[in-house]
Tab-separated table of C-alpha atoms in Angstrom:
chain	number	residue	atom	x	y	z
V	1	MET	CA	44.705	-101.247	-61.719
V	2	SER	CA	43.387	-104.093	-60.235
V	3	THR	CA	45.380	-106.167	-57.856
V	4	ARG	CA	43.106	-108.856	-57.170
V	5	SER	CA	44.692	-112.085	-55.835
V	6	ALA	CA	43.395	-115.005	-54.836
V	7	GLY	CA	41.908	-115.370	-51.572
V	8	LEU	CA	41.077	-112.188	-50.848
V	9	ASP	CA	37.418	-112.757	-51.260
V	10	GLU	CA	37.187	-115.666	-48.949
V	11	ALA	CA	39.825	-113.218	-46.321
V	12	VAL	CA	37.068	-111.023	-46.553
V	13	THR	CA	34.110	-113.744	-45.800
V	14	SER	CA	36.447	-115.074	-42.793
V	15	LEU	CA	37.282	-111.454	-41.501
V	16	SER	CA	33.418	-111.136	-41.587
V	17	ALA	CA	32.060	-114.534	-39.805
V	18	GLY	CA	35.134	-114.767	-37.174
V	19	SER	CA	34.251	-111.070	-36.677
V	20	ARG	CA	30.395	-110.801	-36.151
V	21	GLN	CA	30.499	-114.082	-34.083
V	22	TRP	CA	32.884	-112.789	-31.909
V	23	LEU	CA	30.390	-109.812	-31.484
V	24	ALA	CA	27.365	-112.010	-31.837
V	25	ARG	CA	29.238	-114.416	-28.526
V	26	HIS	CA	30.346	-110.893	-26.372
V	27	ALA	CA	28.365	-108.043	-27.277
V	28	GLY	CA	26.118	-109.099	-23.843
V	29	PHE	CA	28.668	-108.423	-22.183
V	30	LEU	CA	27.718	-104.497	-22.073
V	31	ASP	CA	24.592	-105.410	-20.469
V	32	SER	CA	25.675	-107.543	-17.399
V	33	PRO	CA	25.880	-107.093	-14.583
V	34	ALA	CA	30.074	-107.582	-14.797
V	35	GLY	CA	30.134	-105.314	-17.927
V	36	ARG	CA	28.266	-102.529	-15.776
V	37	ALA	CA	30.161	-103.025	-12.563
V	38	GLU	CA	33.982	-103.315	-14.744
V	39	LEU	CA	33.433	-100.320	-17.503
V	40	PRO	CA	33.016	-97.013	-17.225
V	41	VAL	CA	30.124	-95.605	-17.846
V	42	THR	CA	30.871	-93.352	-21.195
V	43	PRO	CA	32.998	-95.902	-22.958
V	44	ARG	CA	30.121	-98.218	-22.527
V	45	VAL	CA	26.973	-96.140	-23.965
V	46	LYS	CA	29.838	-94.962	-26.268
V	47	ALA	CA	30.023	-99.487	-27.015
V	48	LEU	CA	26.394	-99.634	-27.077
V	49	LEU	CA	25.741	-96.674	-29.999
V	50	GLN	CA	28.172	-98.420	-32.326
V	51	LEU	CA	27.313	-101.781	-31.610
V	52	ALA	CA	23.085	-100.266	-32.492
V	53	LEU	CA	24.819	-98.848	-35.732
V	54	LEU	CA	26.530	-101.871	-36.833
V	55	CYS	CA	23.259	-103.653	-36.348
V	56	ARG	CA	21.333	-101.104	-38.865
V	57	TYR	CA	24.031	-102.259	-41.197
V	58	TRP	CA	24.451	-105.961	-40.162
V	59	GLU	CA	20.560	-106.640	-40.706
V	60	LYS	CA	20.218	-104.580	-44.368
V	61	ALA	CA	23.096	-106.699	-45.111
V	62	ALA	CA	22.337	-109.713	-44.237
V	63	PRO	CA	19.161	-110.264	-43.236
V	64	GLY	CA	18.839	-113.711	-42.858
V	65	ASP	CA	21.804	-113.747	-40.678
V	66	ALA	CA	20.946	-115.884	-37.393
V	67	GLY	CA	24.092	-114.501	-35.542
V	68	LEU	CA	22.242	-110.840	-35.660
V	69	GLY	CA	20.005	-112.249	-33.435
V	70	GLY	CA	21.373	-112.117	-29.726
V	71	PRO	CA	22.586	-108.128	-30.652
V	72	ALA	CA	19.412	-107.080	-31.515
V	73	THR	CA	17.781	-108.186	-28.426
V	74	LEU	CA	20.444	-106.668	-26.192
V	75	LEU	CA	20.148	-103.501	-27.685
V	76	GLU	CA	16.144	-104.252	-27.841
V	77	ARG	CA	16.073	-104.241	-24.168
V	78	VAL	CA	18.929	-101.644	-23.656
V	79	TRP	CA	17.115	-98.946	-25.009
V	80	ARG	CA	13.460	-100.389	-23.476
V	81	GLN	CA	15.895	-99.269	-19.903
V	82	PRO	CA	14.750	-96.009	-17.799
V	83	GLU	CA	17.733	-95.249	-17.409
V	84	PHE	CA	18.932	-95.433	-20.089
V	85	PRO	CA	18.873	-92.004	-21.556
V	86	GLY	CA	20.409	-90.225	-18.412
V	87	LEU	CA	23.260	-92.209	-19.226
V	88	LEU	CA	24.249	-90.678	-22.543
V	89	THR	CA	24.405	-87.177	-20.821
V	90	LEU	CA	26.909	-88.072	-18.270
V	91	ASP	CA	30.133	-86.688	-20.192
V	92	PRO	CA	28.569	-83.615	-21.272
V	93	ARG	CA	31.571	-83.445	-23.947
V	94	TYR	CA	29.625	-86.365	-25.836
V	95	ALA	CA	25.621	-85.694	-24.346
V	96	ARG	CA	24.040	-83.757	-27.723
V	97	GLN	CA	25.550	-86.400	-30.046
V	98	PHE	CA	24.700	-89.641	-28.076
V	99	GLU	CA	21.495	-88.645	-27.904
V	100	LEU	CA	20.810	-87.418	-31.492
V	101	MET	CA	22.102	-91.130	-32.520
V	102	TYR	CA	20.062	-92.572	-29.360
V	103	ALA	CA	16.937	-91.622	-31.376
V	104	ALA	CA	18.460	-92.297	-34.822
V	105	LEU	CA	19.060	-95.545	-33.872
V	106	ALA	CA	16.600	-96.596	-31.988
V	107	PRO	CA	15.120	-100.485	-32.177
V	108	ALA	CA	12.155	-100.803	-34.805
V	109	GLY	CA	9.731	-101.265	-31.252
V	110	THR	CA	10.879	-98.372	-29.545
V	111	ARG	CA	10.682	-95.413	-31.467
V	112	SER	CA	7.991	-93.857	-29.864
V	113	GLY	CA	8.540	-92.896	-26.147
V	114	ALA	CA	12.010	-91.559	-24.743
V	115	PRO	CA	13.587	-91.272	-28.114
V	116	ARG	CA	11.463	-89.223	-29.315
V	117	THR	CA	11.660	-87.495	-26.131
V	118	VAL	CA	15.158	-87.018	-26.535
V	119	LEU	CA	14.955	-86.164	-30.040
V	120	ALA	CA	12.043	-83.089	-29.200
V	121	ARG	CA	14.685	-81.554	-26.937
V	122	LEU	CA	17.155	-81.318	-29.037
V	123	SER	CA	14.963	-79.900	-31.159
V	124	ALA	CA	14.155	-77.450	-29.259
V	125	ASP	CA	17.320	-76.430	-27.570
V	126	GLY	CA	18.570	-76.104	-31.832
V	127	TYR	CA	21.031	-78.911	-31.909
V	128	LEU	CA	19.318	-79.640	-35.338
V	129	ALA	CA	20.397	-75.637	-36.339
V	130	PRO	CA	23.711	-74.999	-37.810
V	131	ARG	CA	24.475	-72.565	-35.013
V	132	ARG	CA	28.468	-72.785	-34.515
V	133	LYS	CA	29.321	-77.022	-35.282
V	134	PRO	CA	32.122	-77.353	-37.644
V	135	PRO	CA	31.899	-78.701	-41.178
V	136	TYR	CA	32.232	-82.405	-40.187
V	137	LEU	CA	29.519	-82.176	-36.868
V	138	HIS	CA	26.800	-80.220	-38.950
V	139	LEU	CA	27.330	-82.938	-41.894
V	140	GLU	CA	27.401	-85.949	-38.240
V	141	ALA	CA	24.309	-83.625	-37.201
V	142	ARG	CA	22.144	-84.068	-40.272
V	143	PHE	CA	23.277	-88.122	-41.059
V	144	TYR	CA	21.879	-88.557	-37.708
V	145	ALA	CA	18.553	-86.660	-38.054
V	146	ASP	CA	17.311	-87.511	-41.505
V	147	LEU	CA	18.212	-91.558	-39.937
V	148	ALA	CA	15.645	-90.116	-37.137
V	149	GLY	CA	12.853	-88.424	-39.359
V	150	ALA	CA	13.608	-85.616	-37.743
V	151	GLU	CA	12.921	-81.929	-39.290
V	152	HIS	CA	16.746	-79.481	-39.104
V	153	ARG	CA	17.848	-76.782	-41.287
V	154	PHE	CA	21.052	-78.237	-41.984
V	155	ALA	CA	22.088	-77.247	-45.165
V	156	SER	CA	22.939	-80.066	-47.960
V	157	TYR	CA	24.797	-83.059	-48.047
V	158	ARG	CA	26.950	-81.757	-51.172
V	159	GLU	CA	27.547	-78.231	-49.747
V	160	LEU	CA	28.684	-79.987	-46.501
V	161	TYR	CA	30.888	-81.641	-47.982
V	162	ALA	CA	32.329	-78.968	-49.812
V	163	ASP	CA	33.503	-77.370	-46.552
V	164	SER	CA	34.507	-81.220	-45.393
V	165	LEU	CA	38.317	-82.444	-44.584
V	166	PRO	CA	37.993	-84.652	-47.533
V	167	ALA	CA	37.574	-81.797	-49.874
V	168	ARG	CA	40.649	-79.513	-49.547
V	169	ALA	CA	42.754	-82.762	-48.228
V	170	GLY	CA	44.234	-83.689	-51.130
V	171	THR	CA	47.791	-81.532	-51.172
V	172	LEU	CA	48.271	-82.860	-47.307
V	173	PRO	CA	50.448	-85.268	-45.936
V	174	ALA	CA	48.402	-88.635	-45.092
V	175	ALA	CA	50.421	-87.968	-41.378
V	176	ASP	CA	48.120	-84.848	-41.442
V	177	LEU	CA	44.793	-86.303	-41.565
V	178	ASP	CA	41.903	-86.807	-39.337
V	179	VAL	CA	41.745	-90.828	-40.288
V	180	CYS	CA	37.689	-90.510	-38.351
V	181	VAL	CA	36.972	-87.367	-39.547
V	182	VAL	CA	37.708	-88.611	-43.520
V	183	THR	CA	36.281	-91.674	-42.868
V	184	HIS	CA	32.908	-90.764	-41.135
V	185	THR	CA	32.294	-87.674	-43.342
V	186	VAL	CA	32.098	-90.391	-46.430
V	187	PHE	CA	30.016	-92.924	-44.594
V	188	TYR	CA	27.430	-90.176	-44.030
V	189	LEU	CA	27.080	-88.542	-46.958
V	190	SER	CA	26.587	-92.296	-48.649
V	191	ASP	CA	24.964	-93.936	-45.910
V	192	PHE	CA	27.547	-96.503	-45.081
V	193	GLY	CA	27.775	-97.225	-48.791
V	194	PHE	CA	23.671	-97.999	-49.192
V	195	ARG	CA	23.162	-94.725	-51.386
V	196	ASP	CA	25.462	-93.059	-54.334
V	197	PRO	CA	27.740	-90.576	-52.137
V	198	GLY	CA	26.142	-87.697	-54.467
V	199	LEU	CA	30.013	-85.972	-54.912
V	200	GLY	CA	30.246	-86.438	-58.952
V	201	GLU	CA	32.671	-88.612	-60.721
V	202	GLU	CA	35.486	-86.088	-60.215
V	203	ALA	CA	35.026	-85.140	-57.130
V	204	ALA	CA	34.546	-88.408	-55.821
V	205	GLU	CA	38.244	-89.289	-57.554
V	206	ARG	CA	39.683	-86.996	-55.669
V	207	ALA	CA	38.138	-88.243	-52.604
V	208	LEU	CA	39.486	-91.498	-53.592
V	209	ARG	CA	42.610	-91.224	-53.917
V	210	VAL	CA	42.591	-89.153	-49.888
V	211	VAL	CA	41.752	-92.358	-49.142
V	212	GLU	CA	43.958	-94.190	-50.735
V	213	ARG	CA	46.735	-92.334	-49.199
V	214	LEU	CA	45.644	-92.648	-46.126
V	215	THR	CA	45.114	-96.871	-46.406
V	216	ASP	CA	48.842	-96.989	-47.314
V	217	HIS	CA	49.472	-94.681	-44.104
V	218	CYS	CA	47.677	-96.622	-42.128
V	219	VAL	CA	48.414	-99.971	-43.442
V	220	ARG	CA	52.398	-99.047	-42.759
V	221	LEU	CA	52.010	-98.485	-38.951
V	222	GLY	CA	49.460	-101.602	-38.407
V	223	GLU	CA	46.548	-99.293	-37.210
V	224	TRP	CA	44.013	-102.358	-37.891
V	225	ASP	CA	40.655	-100.246	-36.825
V	226	LEU	CA	41.697	-97.345	-39.233
V	227	ALA	CA	42.487	-99.744	-41.501
V	228	GLY	CA	38.792	-100.858	-41.581
V	229	LYS	CA	37.489	-97.998	-41.948
V	230	LEU	CA	39.556	-96.709	-45.496
V	231	VAL	CA	38.508	-100.358	-46.463
V	232	LEU	CA	34.718	-99.156	-46.122
V	233	ALA	CA	35.560	-95.804	-46.718
V	234	GLN	CA	36.793	-96.915	-50.570
V	235	HIS	CA	33.867	-99.481	-51.430
V	236	CYS	CA	31.285	-96.251	-50.740
V	237	LEU	CA	32.993	-93.922	-52.733
V	238	GLY	CA	32.688	-96.814	-56.109
V	239	ALA	CA	35.799	-98.446	-55.450
V	240	ASP	CA	36.388	-102.027	-55.286
V	241	PRO	CA	38.503	-102.639	-52.238
V	242	LEU	CA	39.886	-105.855	-53.371
V	243	GLY	CA	40.976	-104.217	-56.389
V	244	THR	CA	42.960	-101.406	-55.094
V	245	PRO	CA	46.838	-102.370	-53.695
V	246	SER	CA	45.931	-100.346	-50.573
V	247	GLY	CA	42.390	-101.969	-50.026
V	248	ALA	CA	43.794	-105.829	-50.994
V	249	ALA	CA	46.718	-104.627	-48.497
V	250	ALA	CA	44.172	-103.674	-46.009
V	251	VAL	CA	42.284	-106.633	-45.887
V	252	ARG	CA	45.279	-108.837	-45.858
V	253	MET	CA	46.694	-106.964	-42.961
V	254	LEU	CA	43.556	-107.653	-41.291
V	255	ALA	CA	43.133	-111.074	-42.158
V	256	GLU	CA	46.752	-112.329	-40.813
V	257	VAL	CA	46.242	-110.930	-37.376
V	258	GLN	CA	42.084	-111.762	-36.791
V	259	ALA	CA	42.276	-114.427	-34.041
V	260	PRO	CA	40.782	-118.402	-34.220
V	261	ASP	CA	38.084	-116.992	-32.054
V	262	GLY	CA	37.017	-113.452	-34.342
V	263	ALA	CA	38.106	-110.884	-33.094
V	264	ILE	CA	40.443	-108.783	-34.082
V	265	PRO	CA	42.921	-108.195	-31.085
V	266	GLY	CA	43.682	-104.369	-30.563
V	267	ARG	CA	43.113	-101.255	-32.559
V	268	SER	CA	46.912	-101.527	-33.705
V	269	VAL	CA	50.251	-103.051	-33.684
V	270	VAL	CA	50.904	-101.183	-30.935
V	271	ARG	CA	47.902	-101.295	-28.884
V	272	ARG	CA	47.360	-105.180	-29.586
V	273	THR	CA	45.973	-107.247	-26.416
V	274	ALA	CA	49.046	-108.373	-23.952
V	275	ALA	CA	48.957	-112.748	-24.585
V	276	ASP	CA	48.147	-112.216	-20.506
V	277	ALA	CA	45.236	-110.316	-20.596
V	278	THR	CA	41.833	-111.024	-18.772
V	279	ALA	CA	39.333	-111.819	-20.082
V	280	VAL	CA	38.317	-108.487	-19.632
V	281	GLU	CA	40.755	-107.119	-21.042
V	282	ARG	CA	40.687	-108.551	-24.084
V	283	PHE	CA	37.177	-107.251	-24.816
V	284	ARG	CA	38.356	-103.912	-24.382
V	285	LYS	CA	41.065	-104.296	-26.564
V	286	SER	CA	39.219	-105.874	-29.299
V	287	TYR	CA	35.599	-104.458	-29.472
V	288	GLN	CA	36.472	-101.433	-31.275
V	289	ALA	CA	38.415	-103.188	-34.271
V	290	THR	CA	36.266	-106.171	-34.515
V	291	LEU	CA	33.125	-104.349	-34.438
V	292	VAL	CA	34.516	-102.236	-37.861
V	293	THR	CA	36.187	-104.660	-39.602
V	294	ALA	CA	32.735	-106.639	-39.196
V	295	LEU	CA	30.799	-104.101	-39.837
V	296	ALA	CA	33.270	-102.758	-43.473
V	297	THR	CA	32.870	-106.345	-44.290
V	298	LEU	CA	29.987	-106.727	-43.777
V	299	VAL	CA	29.064	-103.964	-46.727
V	300	VAL	CA	32.123	-104.660	-48.577
V	301	ALA	CA	30.827	-108.026	-49.261
V	302	ASP	CA	27.479	-107.232	-49.337
V	303	GLY	CA	28.215	-105.142	-52.341
V	304	ARG	CA	30.220	-107.648	-54.740
V	305	SER	CA	27.179	-110.090	-54.109
V	306	GLY	CA	24.878	-107.406	-55.876
V	307	GLY	CA	23.003	-106.400	-53.314
V	308	LEU	CA	24.499	-103.235	-53.691
V	309	SER	CA	25.353	-100.685	-56.889
V	310	VAL	CA	28.448	-98.210	-56.537
V	311	ALA	CA	29.627	-95.917	-58.515
V	312	GLY	CA	26.903	-93.841	-58.876
V	313	SER	CA	24.332	-96.363	-59.714
V	314	SER	CA	21.101	-96.248	-57.949
V	315	VAL	CA	21.569	-98.139	-54.214
V	316	ALA	CA	19.032	-100.726	-52.152
V	317	GLY	CA	18.093	-98.779	-49.430
V	318	SER	CA	25.878	-93.501	-38.621
V	319	CYS	CA	33.224	-91.255	-35.622
V	320	VAL	CA	32.002	-92.579	-32.392
V	321	ALA	CA	34.879	-94.300	-31.837
V	322	GLY	CA	36.730	-95.846	-28.862
V	323	GLU	CA	37.494	-98.540	-27.055
V	324	ALA	CA	35.354	-100.101	-24.488
V	325	ARG	CA	37.731	-98.645	-22.266
C-alpha cells in the first residue's frame, strides 16, 4: 500500500541537494593540513574510501552535477599520493579490506600504478579466494574484486546470498540484526541499485520485509545513519521507499533533522552534534550520516526520474562505516 503524501518528493530533492552541497564544501578537510593533524589516520582513510564510493554513484546518478568536481579532484589527488597506500594498512583489522576498496574505487586517471600493484599483491596473498572469510566478507570481497576487474574464486552472488544474514533473518527480532550487514549485502548484490539483485521475486520480497522491519525499528530509535541505508536498501530491492510506511517515515525523519547547511547532525538522535561543538567536532559527527543521505537520495531520486529500472527490469550500468573520529 502506498503511503506517499505531498512533500516526500520535495523532501528527497532537498535532502539530496543539501547533503551534496555540504560534502562539496567540507570534504576537502579530509586532505587538508588541519584534517591530517586533527583526524586519526584510519578513520580519515575510511572517510576517503567512503567518499570515493559516493562519487562513483554520484557520477552515475547525476553526471552533470557541478558539485561533484571538488570531491572528484580531491580523490584524484589523494590516490596519486605515494604515501596513501601505506596508510591503508596501519590497522591490520581493515588492511586488506581497505586495499581492495582502494584498488576498486581508484579514479579513472589513477587505475594503473599503485592500485594495480596492491591488487596483484592481494591476489598473490590469497585474499581473492574464499578461504575462511564469513559469507558477508566473501560477498563484499567479490563485489570490490568485480569492480576492480580482478580475477577471483568467489562463489556466485546467488550462492553467497543464500548464506547471508538477510536470507535467514525472516524470524529474527529486528533488534538482533546487524543493519550494516543486511543493507550492504543488498547493496553489493544490486550494485547500489544499478542492477537487478538477481534474487527472484519471492526471495526479494522476503528480504524487503526484513528491511522494512529494520527501517521501522531504526526510525523509532532515531538512528539517522542506519535509516538512510535502509531507505536505499528498499530501493535496491525494487520498492519505492517513498511509498512504503517505513521508507516514508525515514525520509521525513531525515528531512526534519537536516541542518540549514545540509548536514545530518550526527549518526543518531543520541549522538547528535552538541550545540557548542567546534567546527572539527561538527565535521566528525556529521560526515557519515550526511554521506549516507547523499548516496541514498541520489540513487532513489535517479530511480524515480527514470534513469534506473527496478523490480527485476534491466538497469543501467560498494560496511566501511563510521564517524571520522
